Amino acid sequence: MLAADCTEGWCILQAGVQLAAGAADFLGLEVWEQQRREMWAVLAGSWLVCQGPSLFTYSWDDSVADPFRIQRLAQALRVRGASVLEQAWPSSSHCAHLRLHPVQCRELVVAWLQEAKAELSVSNAKPATASLMSKL
């Protein structure tokens, strides 16, 4: 639209729509951030997370996944006695670790699978999972 086409009423309407859209974005972001905080709190305290080894791969320059939260979650799981494998790269695009670090990723996954297999063997040797069922 050209400036000459902007009548006073239309410009006010357009500004109002932009203001409303900005407010909606802001409020939506607040709700989304609150939900993310709740998700991290639930993950850190969940008994389900400790049912096997966890594998975390992330980078310190990730713009999508907060590396500090991932690191804190991994540490919280370790404190609770969980087995955690963790690899943080200085720089690696979000979800591109396998493409950028193929050898390290394969080694991590093999180690994680071996640990999961070992834990499964130990848990299968135990009596029925009554304690697990009581938590459901």
CSV table of C-alpha atoms in Angstrom, one decimal:
chain,number,residue,atom,x,y,z
A,1,MET,CA,0.0,0.0,0.0
A,2,LEU,CA,1.3,3.5,-0.8
A,3,ALA,CA,1.4,6.2,1.8
A,4,ALA,CA,-1.1,8.2,-0.3
A,5,ASP,CA,-3.6,5.3,0.0
A,6,CYS,CA,-3.4,5.3,3.8
A,7,THR,CA,-6.5,7.1,5.0
A,8,GLU,CA,-6.6,7.9,8.7
A,9,GLY,CA,-9.2,5.3,9.5
A,10,TRP,CA,-7.3,2.6,7.6
A,11,CYS,CA,-4.0,3.5,9.2
A,12,ILE,CA,-5.6,3.3,12.7
A,13,LEU,CA,-7.2,0.0,11.9
A,14,GLN,CA,-3.9,-1.4,10.5
A,15,ALA,CA,-2.0,-0.1,13.6
A,16,GLY,CA,-4.6,-1.7,15.9
A,17,VAL,CA,-4.3,-5.1,14.1
A,18,GLN,CA,-0.5,-4.9,14.4
A,19,LEU,CA,-0.8,-4.1,18.1
A,20,ALA,CA,-3.3,-6.9,18.7
A,21,ALA,CA,-1.0,-9.4,16.9
A,22,GLY,CA,2.0,-8.2,18.9
A,23,ALA,CA,0.1,-8.6,22.1
A,24,ALA,CA,-1.1,-12.1,21.1
A,25,ASP,CA,2.5,-13.1,20.2
A,26,PHE,CA,3.7,-11.8,23.6
A,27,LEU,CA,1.0,-13.6,25.5
A,28,GLY,CA,1.4,-16.8,23.5
A,29,LEU,CA,5.1,-16.7,24.2
A,30,GLU,CA,4.5,-16.4,27.9
A,31,VAL,CA,2.2,-19.4,27.9
A,32,TRP,CA,4.6,-21.4,25.8
A,33,GLU,CA,7.5,-20.5,28.1
A,34,GLN,CA,5.4,-21.5,31.2
A,35,GLN,CA,4.6,-24.9,29.6
A,36,ARG,CA,8.3,-25.4,28.8
A,37,ARG,CA,9.2,-24.7,32.4
A,38,GLU,CA,6.6,-27.2,33.6
A,39,MET,CA,7.8,-29.8,31.1
A,40,TRP,CA,11.4,-29.5,32.4
A,41,ALA,CA,10.3,-29.7,36.0
A,42,VAL,CA,8.2,-32.8,35.3
A,43,LEU,CA,11.1,-34.5,33.4
A,44,ALA,CA,13.5,-33.8,36.2
A,45,GLY,CA,11.2,-35.4,38.8
A,46,SER,CA,9.7,-38.2,36.8
A,47,TRP,CA,10.3,-41.8,37.8
A,48,LEU,CA,9.7,-42.8,34.2
A,49,VAL,CA,12.9,-41.1,33.1
A,50,CYS,CA,15.0,-43.3,35.4
A,51,GLN,CA,13.7,-46.6,33.9
A,52,GLY,CA,16.8,-46.9,31.7
A,53,PRO,CA,19.9,-45.1,30.5
A,54,SER,CA,19.4,-41.6,29.1
A,55,LEU,CA,21.3,-40.2,26.1
A,56,PHE,CA,21.6,-36.4,25.7
A,57,THR,CA,23.3,-34.9,22.6
A,58,TYR,CA,23.2,-31.1,22.3
A,59,SER,CA,25.4,-28.1,21.5
A,60,TRP,CA,26.2,-24.9,23.4
A,61,ASP,CA,25.1,-22.7,20.5
A,62,ASP,CA,21.7,-24.3,19.9
A,63,SER,CA,19.1,-21.6,19.4
A,64,VAL,CA,16.2,-24.0,19.9
A,65,ALA,CA,17.0,-26.3,22.8
A,66,ASP,CA,18.5,-24.6,25.9
A,67,PRO,CA,21.8,-26.4,26.6
A,68,PHE,CA,21.9,-25.2,30.2
A,69,ARG,CA,18.5,-26.8,30.9
A,70,ILE,CA,19.6,-30.1,29.2
A,71,GLN,CA,22.7,-30.1,31.3
A,72,ARG,CA,20.8,-29.5,34.5
A,73,LEU,CA,18.3,-32.2,33.6
A,74,ALA,CA,21.1,-34.7,32.9
A,75,GLN,CA,22.7,-33.7,36.3
A,76,ALA,CA,19.4,-34.1,38.1
A,77,LEU,CA,19.0,-37.6,36.7
A,78,ARG,CA,22.5,-38.5,37.7
A,79,VAL,CA,21.8,-37.3,41.3
A,80,ARG,CA,18.8,-39.6,41.3
A,81,GLY,CA,21.0,-42.5,40.4
A,82,ALA,CA,20.1,-42.7,36.7
A,83,SER,CA,22.6,-43.7,34.1
A,84,VAL,CA,23.2,-40.8,31.8
A,85,LEU,CA,25.4,-40.5,28.7
A,86,GLU,CA,25.9,-36.9,27.6
A,87,GLN,CA,27.7,-35.2,24.7
A,88,ALA,CA,27.7,-31.4,24.3
A,89,TRP,CA,29.5,-30.0,21.3
A,90,PRO,CA,30.7,-26.4,21.2
A,91,SER,CA,29.0,-25.8,17.9
A,92,SER,CA,26.4,-28.0,16.1
A,93,SER,CA,23.1,-27.0,14.5
A,94,HIS,CA,19.9,-28.2,16.2
A,95,CYS,CA,19.2,-31.8,15.3
A,96,ALA,CA,22.3,-32.0,12.9
A,97,HIS,CA,24.7,-33.8,15.3
A,98,LEU,CA,24.6,-37.0,13.3
A,99,ARG,CA,25.4,-35.2,10.1
A,100,LEU,CA,28.1,-33.1,11.6
A,101,HIS,CA,29.6,-35.6,14.1
A,102,PRO,CA,28.8,-39.1,12.6
A,103,VAL,CA,31.6,-41.1,14.3
A,104,GLN,CA,31.0,-39.7,17.7
A,105,CYS,CA,27.2,-40.1,17.4
A,106,ARG,CA,27.5,-43.7,16.4
A,107,GLU,CA,29.9,-44.4,19.3
A,108,LEU,CA,27.5,-42.8,21.7
A,109,VAL,CA,24.5,-44.7,20.4
A,110,VAL,CA,26.4,-48.0,20.5
A,111,ALA,CA,27.4,-47.3,24.1
A,112,TRP,CA,23.9,-46.3,25.0
A,113,LEU,CA,22.4,-49.4,23.5
A,114,GLN,CA,24.9,-51.6,25.3
A,115,GLU,CA,24.1,-49.9,28.6
A,116,ALA,CA,20.4,-50.3,27.9
A,117,LYS,CA,20.9,-54.0,27.1
A,118,ALA,CA,22.8,-54.5,30.3
A,119,GLU,CA,20.2,-52.8,32.4
A,120,LEU,CA,17.4,-54.8,30.7
A,121,SER,CA,19.3,-58.0,31.5
A,122,VAL,CA,19.5,-57.0,35.2
A,123,SER,CA,15.9,-55.9,35.4
A,124,ASN,CA,14.7,-59.1,33.7
A,125,ALA,CA,16.6,-61.1,36.4
A,126,LYS,CA,14.6,-59.4,39.1
A,127,PRO,CA,11.2,-60.7,40.4
A,128,ALA,CA,8.0,-59.2,38.9
A,129,THR,CA,7.7,-55.5,38.6
A,130,ALA,CA,5.2,-54.9,41.4
A,131,SER,CA,6.9,-51.8,42.5
A,132,LEU,CA,6.7,-50.4,38.9
A,133,MET,CA,3.0,-51.3,38.7
A,134,SER,CA,2.3,-49.6,41.9
A,135,LYS,CA,3.5,-46.3,40.4
A,136,LEU,CA,1.1,-46.4,37.5
